[in-house]
Tab-separated table of C-alpha atoms in Angstrom:
chain	number	residue	atom	x	y	z
A	23	MET	CA	76.772	125.301	84.331
A	24	LYS	CA	80.246	124.207	85.433
A	25	ASP	CA	80.812	127.574	87.094
A	26	LEU	CA	78.063	126.774	89.566
A	27	LEU	CA	80.271	124.102	91.094
A	28	ASN	CA	82.962	125.695	93.259
A	29	LEU	CA	85.849	123.236	93.085
A	30	ASP	CA	87.653	124.812	96.045
A	31	ILE	CA	84.637	124.119	98.266
A	32	LEU	CA	84.323	120.591	96.884
A	33	LYS	CA	87.995	119.922	97.494
A	34	ARG	CA	87.850	121.113	101.089
A	35	THR	CA	84.627	119.222	101.749
A	36	PHE	CA	85.390	115.900	100.107
A	37	ASP	CA	89.154	115.448	99.916
A	38	ASP	CA	89.693	114.084	103.416
A	39	LEU	CA	86.626	111.855	103.548
A	40	PRO	CA	87.432	108.146	104.132
A	41	VAL	CA	85.253	107.143	101.141
A	42	GLY	CA	85.653	107.947	97.491
A	43	VAL	CA	83.630	110.899	96.173
A	44	GLY	CA	83.500	111.960	92.533
A	45	ILE	CA	81.582	114.631	90.600
A	46	PHE	CA	80.580	113.939	86.996
A	47	TYR	CA	79.202	116.292	84.327
A	48	VAL	CA	76.917	114.949	81.589
A	49	PRO	CA	76.671	117.682	78.901
A	50	ASP	CA	74.587	115.498	76.571
A	51	LEU	CA	71.945	113.748	78.630
A	52	GLU	CA	71.238	111.357	75.759
A	53	ASP	CA	74.862	110.270	75.279
A	54	VAL	CA	76.647	108.220	77.941
A	55	ARG	CA	79.949	108.790	76.142
A	56	SER	CA	79.758	112.527	76.865
A	57	ILE	CA	80.370	112.050	80.625
A	58	GLU	CA	83.257	114.120	82.027
A	59	TYR	CA	85.211	114.045	85.280
A	60	VAL	CA	84.695	117.257	87.241
A	61	PHE	CA	86.185	116.350	90.599
A	62	MET	CA	87.698	113.249	92.248
A	63	ASN	CA	88.791	113.249	95.889
A	64	LYS	CA	92.037	111.728	97.130
A	65	VAL	CA	90.520	108.289	97.738
A	66	ILE	CA	89.303	107.870	94.154
A	67	LEU	CA	92.497	109.313	92.682
A	68	TYR	CA	94.473	106.800	94.741
A	69	GLU	CA	92.265	103.932	93.515
A	70	MET	CA	92.656	105.135	89.917
A	71	ARG	CA	96.434	105.665	90.314
A	72	LYS	CA	95.975	109.078	88.718
A	73	GLU	CA	96.936	112.715	89.414
A	74	ARG	CA	94.303	115.447	89.372
A	75	ASP	CA	95.465	116.980	86.105
A	76	GLU	CA	95.165	113.582	84.397
A	77	VAL	CA	91.471	113.404	85.198
A	78	PHE	CA	89.801	116.748	85.881
A	79	GLY	CA	87.916	118.160	82.934
A	80	LYS	CA	88.513	115.100	80.775
A	81	LYS	CA	85.954	112.709	79.350
A	82	VAL	CA	85.725	109.154	80.643
A	83	THR	CA	86.320	108.028	77.055
A	84	GLU	CA	89.784	109.624	77.264
A	85	VAL	CA	90.797	108.477	80.743
A	86	ALA	CA	89.149	105.033	80.944
A	87	PRO	CA	87.858	103.992	77.497
A	88	GLU	CA	87.777	100.344	78.560
A	89	ALA	CA	84.920	101.185	80.969
A	90	PHE	CA	82.606	101.218	77.929
A	91	GLU	CA	83.734	97.727	76.921
A	92	HIS	CA	83.072	96.178	80.321
A	93	GLU	CA	79.430	95.300	80.996
A	94	GLY	CA	79.597	96.371	84.647
A	95	GLY	CA	81.413	99.611	83.834
A	96	LEU	CA	78.941	100.551	81.121
A	97	MET	CA	76.026	99.845	83.471
A	98	VAL	CA	77.484	102.193	86.087
A	99	LEU	CA	78.122	104.981	83.568
A	100	GLU	CA	74.635	104.595	82.144
A	101	THR	CA	73.313	105.057	85.685
A	102	TYR	CA	75.297	108.324	85.982
A	103	ARG	CA	73.669	109.549	82.779
A	104	ARG	CA	70.175	108.540	83.848
A	105	ILE	CA	70.401	110.148	87.296
A	106	ALA	CA	71.855	113.327	85.760
A	107	ALA	CA	68.868	113.465	83.405
A	108	GLU	CA	66.056	112.330	85.705
A	109	GLY	CA	67.252	113.270	89.188
A	110	GLY	CA	67.000	111.191	92.329
A	111	SER	CA	69.486	108.795	93.909
A	112	ILE	CA	70.255	105.114	93.630
A	113	ASN	CA	72.303	102.629	95.605
A	114	LEU	CA	73.969	100.243	93.177
A	115	GLY	CA	75.167	97.953	95.967
A	116	LEU	CA	78.292	95.977	95.160
A	117	VAL	CA	79.925	96.737	91.814
A	118	GLU	CA	82.840	94.837	90.279
A	119	TYR	CA	85.455	96.945	88.497
A	120	SER	CA	88.170	95.413	86.359
A	121	ASN	CA	90.400	97.551	84.174
A	122	HIS	CA	93.972	98.792	83.968
A	123	MET	CA	93.347	101.381	86.707
A	124	VAL	CA	90.799	99.912	89.104
A	125	ALA	CA	90.110	96.289	90.035
A	126	GLY	CA	88.006	95.130	92.938
A	127	THR	CA	84.626	95.229	94.629
A	128	TYR	CA	83.082	98.573	95.570
A	129	GLU	CA	79.923	99.802	97.248
A	130	CYS	CA	78.547	102.464	94.929
A	131	SER	CA	75.767	105.037	95.124
A	132	VAL	CA	74.830	107.816	92.660
A	133	HIS	CA	73.120	111.109	93.584
A	134	HIS	CA	71.760	114.017	91.559
A	135	ILE	CA	73.238	117.467	92.379
A	136	GLN	CA	71.732	119.737	89.764
A	137	GLU	CA	70.912	119.522	86.079
A	138	ASN	CA	73.608	117.561	84.228
A	139	TYR	CA	75.584	116.795	87.407
A	140	VAL	CA	75.828	113.796	89.723
A	141	TYR	CA	78.076	112.895	92.593
A	142	VAL	CA	79.174	109.329	93.223
A	143	MET	CA	80.252	107.691	96.472
A	144	LEU	CA	82.518	104.635	96.370
A	145	ARG	CA	83.899	102.422	99.121
A	146	ASN	CA	86.437	99.709	98.381
A	147	VAL	CA	85.183	96.526	100.055
A	148	THR	CA	87.381	94.064	98.160
A	149	ASP	CA	89.239	92.844	101.269
A	150	LEU	CA	86.010	92.737	103.269
A	151	GLU	CA	84.208	90.676	100.610
A	152	GLN	CA	87.186	88.346	100.291
A	153	ALA	CA	87.275	87.833	104.066
A	154	LYS	CA	83.507	87.281	104.070
A	155	ASN	CA	83.767	84.675	101.298
A	156	GLU	CA	86.619	82.916	103.097
A	157	LEU	CA	84.610	82.889	106.330
A	158	GLU	CA	81.576	81.455	104.542
A	159	LEU	CA	83.781	78.736	103.052
A	160	LYS	CA	85.282	77.915	106.446
A	161	ASN	CA	81.817	77.789	108.018
A	162	LYS	CA	80.643	75.472	105.261
A	163	GLU	CA	83.662	73.216	105.754
A	164	LEU	CA	83.080	73.250	109.519
A	165	GLY	CA	79.439	72.335	108.994
A	166	GLN	CA	80.416	69.457	106.720
A	167	PHE	CA	82.990	68.297	109.268
A	168	ALA	CA	80.415	68.436	112.081
A	169	TYR	CA	77.971	66.451	109.951
A	170	ILE	CA	80.520	63.750	109.091
A	171	VAL	CA	81.849	63.402	112.638
A	172	SER	CA	78.373	63.429	114.174
A	173	HIS	CA	77.061	60.902	111.650
A	174	ASP	CA	80.031	58.587	112.250
A	175	LEU	CA	79.558	58.801	116.024
A	176	LYS	CA	75.931	57.746	115.882
A	177	GLU	CA	76.662	54.173	114.727
A	178	PRO	CA	78.996	53.138	117.579
A	179	LEU	CA	76.643	54.781	120.069
A	180	HIS	CA	73.778	52.755	118.669
A	181	THR	CA	75.910	49.618	119.019
A	182	ILE	CA	76.750	50.414	122.654
A	183	LYS	CA	73.121	51.133	123.531
A	184	SER	CA	71.870	47.977	121.767
A	185	SER	CA	74.534	45.835	123.404
A	186	ALA	CA	73.691	47.168	126.854
A	187	GLN	CA	69.999	46.457	126.212
A	188	LEU	CA	70.803	42.881	125.050
A	189	ILE	CA	72.884	42.229	128.165
A	190	ASN	CA	70.036	43.484	130.311
A	191	ASP	CA	67.463	41.356	128.435
A	192	ILE	CA	69.502	38.118	128.335
A	193	TYR	CA	71.350	38.218	131.633
A	194	THR	CA	68.922	40.190	133.791
A	195	GLU	CA	68.459	37.281	136.225
A	196	GLN	CA	72.219	36.932	136.659
A	197	LEU	CA	72.808	40.613	137.343
A	198	ASP	CA	72.611	42.143	140.767
A	199	ASP	CA	71.145	45.552	141.451
A	200	GLN	CA	74.471	47.291	140.892
A	201	GLY	CA	74.935	45.593	137.506
A	202	ARG	CA	71.450	46.557	136.353
A	203	GLN	CA	72.070	50.127	137.568
A	204	LEU	CA	75.329	50.316	135.605
A	205	LEU	CA	73.553	49.158	132.448
A	206	SER	CA	70.907	51.811	133.075
A	207	PHE	CA	73.659	54.438	133.341
A	208	ILE	CA	75.051	53.258	129.983
A	209	GLY	CA	71.621	53.515	128.360
A	210	ASP	CA	70.990	56.985	129.761
A	211	ALA	CA	74.452	58.251	128.772
A	212	THR	CA	74.226	56.964	125.200
A	213	GLY	CA	70.743	58.446	124.912
A	214	ARG	CA	72.035	61.882	125.976
A	215	MET	CA	74.973	61.589	123.594
A	216	THR	CA	72.667	60.662	120.720
A	217	ARG	CA	70.466	63.690	121.429
A	218	LEU	CA	73.556	65.891	121.622
A	219	ILE	CA	74.796	64.637	118.239
A	220	THR	CA	71.349	65.216	116.724
A	221	ASP	CA	71.379	68.762	118.094
A	222	LEU	CA	74.857	69.340	116.630
A	223	LEU	CA	73.681	68.094	113.244
A	224	ASP	CA	70.678	70.417	113.405
A	225	TYR	CA	72.899	73.335	114.448
A	226	SER	CA	75.387	72.814	111.605
A	227	GLY	CA	72.533	72.497	109.081
A	228	ILE	CA	70.679	75.719	109.945
A	229	GLY	CA	70.044	77.676	106.732
A	230	GLU	CA	71.655	75.078	104.453
A	231	GLY	CA	69.799	74.568	101.189
A	232	LYS	CA	66.730	76.434	102.391
A	233	GLU	CA	64.645	78.931	100.433
A	234	LEU	CA	63.064	82.119	101.674
A	235	GLY	CA	59.294	82.298	101.640
A	236	MET	CA	56.350	84.035	103.275
A	237	VAL	CA	55.723	82.519	106.708
A	238	ASP	CA	52.476	83.038	108.636
A	239	CYS	CA	53.857	83.193	112.173
A	240	GLY	CA	50.370	82.931	113.681
A	241	GLN	CA	49.721	79.607	111.970
A	242	LEU	CA	53.256	78.478	112.765
A	243	VAL	CA	52.888	79.058	116.511
A	244	GLU	CA	49.422	77.458	116.517
A	245	ALA	CA	50.987	74.352	114.954
A	246	ILE	CA	53.656	74.396	117.671
A	247	ARG	CA	50.860	74.581	120.274
A	248	GLN	CA	49.494	71.321	118.833
A	249	ASP	CA	52.931	69.683	118.822
A	250	LEU	CA	53.459	70.635	122.464
A	251	SER	CA	49.904	69.817	123.542
A	252	SER	CA	50.952	66.932	125.807
A	253	LYS	CA	53.603	69.014	127.541
A	254	ILE	CA	51.185	71.942	127.859
A	255	LYS	CA	48.544	69.688	129.416
A	256	ASP	CA	50.958	67.890	131.756
A	257	THR	CA	52.383	71.184	133.090
A	258	ASN	CA	49.028	73.024	133.157
A	259	THR	CA	50.587	75.694	130.932
A	260	THR	CA	48.636	78.655	129.580
A	261	LEU	CA	49.952	79.582	126.123
A	262	GLU	CA	48.664	82.977	124.974
A	263	ILE	CA	49.238	83.827	121.297
A	264	GLY	CA	48.776	87.420	120.120
A	265	ASP	CA	48.348	88.722	116.581
A	266	LEU	CA	51.451	87.577	114.723
A	267	PRO	CA	52.461	88.777	111.239
A	268	THR	CA	53.328	87.019	108.020
A	269	ILE	CA	57.010	87.638	107.285
A	270	ASN	CA	59.662	86.693	104.745
A	271	GLY	CA	61.847	83.995	106.269
A	272	TYR	CA	62.988	80.375	106.505
A	273	GLU	CA	59.979	78.423	107.756
A	274	THR	CA	61.766	75.360	109.183
A	275	GLU	CA	64.247	77.489	111.076
A	276	LEU	CA	61.570	79.875	112.366
A	277	ARG	CA	59.586	76.903	113.622
A	278	MET	CA	62.671	75.648	115.460
A	279	LEU	CA	63.200	79.125	116.924
A	280	PHE	CA	59.661	79.580	118.246
A	281	GLN	CA	59.450	76.001	119.510
A	282	ASN	CA	62.758	76.227	121.403
A	283	LEU	CA	61.790	79.495	123.074
A	284	ILE	CA	58.276	78.331	123.985
A	285	SER	CA	59.554	74.952	125.225
A	286	ASN	CA	62.151	76.693	127.387
A	287	ALA	CA	59.510	79.001	128.810
A	288	ILE	CA	57.517	75.941	129.883
A	289	LYS	CA	60.534	73.972	131.103
A	290	PHE	CA	62.118	76.674	133.258
A	291	SER	CA	59.027	77.284	135.361
A	292	LYS	CA	58.829	77.839	139.103
A	293	PRO	CA	57.874	74.888	141.304
A	294	ASP	CA	54.139	74.633	141.918
A	295	VAL	CA	53.424	77.632	139.668
A	296	PRO	CA	51.648	76.801	136.364
A	297	PRO	CA	53.619	78.285	133.457
A	298	HIS	CA	52.081	81.236	131.618
A	299	VAL	CA	53.644	81.947	128.238
A	300	LYS	CA	52.700	84.859	125.988
A	301	VAL	CA	53.839	85.203	122.355
A	302	SER	CA	53.463	88.635	120.741
A	303	ALA	CA	54.977	90.882	118.069
A	304	LYS	CA	55.513	94.592	117.416
A	305	LYS	CA	56.423	96.451	114.225
A	306	ASP	CA	58.807	99.425	114.329
A	307	ASP	CA	61.532	99.583	111.700
A	308	GLN	CA	61.263	95.798	111.567
A	309	TRP	CA	59.262	93.063	113.269
A	310	THR	CA	60.255	92.146	116.810
A	311	PHE	CA	58.799	89.066	118.517
A	312	PHE	CA	58.443	88.499	122.259
A	313	ILE	CA	58.122	85.267	124.260
A	314	GLU	CA	57.231	86.201	127.822
A	315	ASP	CA	57.001	83.785	130.773
A	316	ASN	CA	56.522	83.737	134.542
A	317	GLY	CA	59.355	81.312	135.190
A	318	ILE	CA	62.550	81.260	137.260
A	319	GLY	CA	64.259	84.042	135.268
A	320	VAL	CA	67.873	84.548	134.211
A	321	PRO	CA	70.485	86.293	136.376
A	322	ASP	CA	72.077	89.386	134.803
A	323	GLU	CA	75.551	87.806	134.727
A	324	HIS	CA	74.293	84.948	132.558
A	325	LYS	CA	72.259	86.871	129.978
A	326	GLU	CA	75.027	86.624	127.364
A	327	LYS	CA	76.346	83.208	128.359
A	328	ILE	CA	73.062	81.386	127.738
A	329	PHE	CA	73.272	81.962	123.966
A	330	ARG	CA	76.588	80.119	123.608
A	331	VAL	CA	76.893	76.472	122.573
A	332	PHE	CA	76.990	73.953	125.450
A	333	GLN	CA	76.283	76.574	128.105
A	334	ARG	CA	74.059	75.420	130.939
A	335	LEU	CA	72.960	77.305	134.061
A	336	HIS	CA	71.463	74.238	135.737
A	337	SER	CA	72.486	70.635	136.262
A	338	LYS	CA	71.044	67.840	134.110
A	339	SER	CA	69.235	66.531	137.180
A	340	GLU	CA	67.368	69.850	137.518
A	341	TYR	CA	66.580	70.492	133.847
A	342	GLU	CA	67.320	68.135	130.964
A	343	GLY	CA	68.825	69.368	127.699
A	344	SER	CA	72.007	69.538	125.648
A	345	GLY	CA	72.837	73.223	126.197
A	346	ILE	CA	72.507	73.978	122.468
A	347	GLY	CA	68.881	75.165	122.250
A	348	LEU	CA	69.465	78.901	122.687
A	349	ALA	CA	72.581	78.742	120.490
A	350	HIS	CA	70.241	77.291	117.843
A	351	CYS	CA	67.922	80.242	118.368
A	352	LYS	CA	70.750	82.759	118.048
A	353	LYS	CA	71.949	81.210	114.790
A	354	VAL	CA	68.416	81.219	113.331
A	355	VAL	CA	67.938	84.891	114.248
A	356	GLU	CA	71.319	85.786	112.701
A	357	LEU	CA	70.247	83.915	109.554
A	358	HIS	CA	67.325	86.366	109.443
A	359	GLN	CA	69.710	89.314	109.998
A	360	GLY	CA	68.133	90.094	113.348
A	361	ALA	CA	69.139	90.228	117.009
A	362	LEU	CA	68.227	88.021	119.968
A	363	GLY	CA	68.180	89.041	123.621
A	364	VAL	CA	66.462	88.629	126.968
A	365	ASP	CA	65.013	90.865	129.663
A	366	SER	CA	64.634	89.011	132.930
A	367	THR	CA	64.123	89.328	136.672
A	368	PRO	CA	65.172	86.233	138.637
A	369	GLY	CA	62.191	84.720	140.377
A	370	GLU	CA	59.669	86.695	138.315
A	371	GLY	CA	60.149	85.587	134.699
A	372	SER	CA	61.810	86.363	131.384
A	373	THR	CA	61.000	87.940	128.058
A	374	PHE	CA	63.043	86.641	125.159
A	375	TYR	CA	62.855	88.854	122.088
A	376	PHE	CA	64.195	88.650	118.560
A	377	SER	CA	63.969	90.770	115.432
A	378	VAL	CA	63.713	89.787	111.767
A	379	SER	CA	65.052	92.015	109.011
A	380	ASP	CA	62.706	93.389	106.351
A	381	GLN	CA	65.569	93.243	103.840
A	382	LEU	CA	65.933	89.475	103.376
């Protein structure tokens, strides 16, 4: 059987690949300890700190006996044996190796070649996983910092707002128009700051301590329709809801996402034109949702900018808001391993769309 595998062809094909590729022979399909190295490309030999003649044709028990003592190593070798016997392929995902030759985190997949043979693909992702873990830690620390700072800012703001209200209530007869106007400015400014802090707290808490579950998006958007009923009535909005699926996701965050996008579609309407908002979904490789409106639209040069924190295209006097809403939406979509974007024609309307991964 070994003669069927032309090592010269394997060497030319696999040696210069940027990922590790190894061929294993399992002479006894019932015995994991019978596995032999047939071929290892340069990447795997480098990871193993071995020369070809130290590995080729030798059993794993000779070259790396400790692999059978390590739970993860034994699991991987048992997978080689099973695939060699039964055929097929399997992606093992991230595998931890720890022995005198190899230590780190690897992406690993195993594929059947022919009877008794498998080939294995390995990619060292140790540095990538370490960077990812460090980034997650930094993001968690940043979220905690944002929570603490925002929480501590709320109390003095409340004191300022309450004091301004007391001055207005007690001394209103002694204040002239300018004094009362200044107190009104203080009240409005502290109110905006309080809303901004609340938005920051919400932004930093997206995805924290939440559990995945099946979410009926149709019911979710219907509930949002009820929550926005006053705004819908006051603006004479038509909200059209298509057939929406049930998906795996974070319900609170998805509610925030849909509500922000629908609220924006109502808010950024054209003067004297009743808003018309349509919510729909389409399934290709994954579910994509669409929120379409007939509003003022978004200029091409701002289609990326609007998803950043504190980015506003209009003054507060034109449209109220903190400038965080679409950044919220982007973070929620990223939590669901999807993408968020917008198609828009200024003066005609916009269609915001986002996808949700099937692999959550």
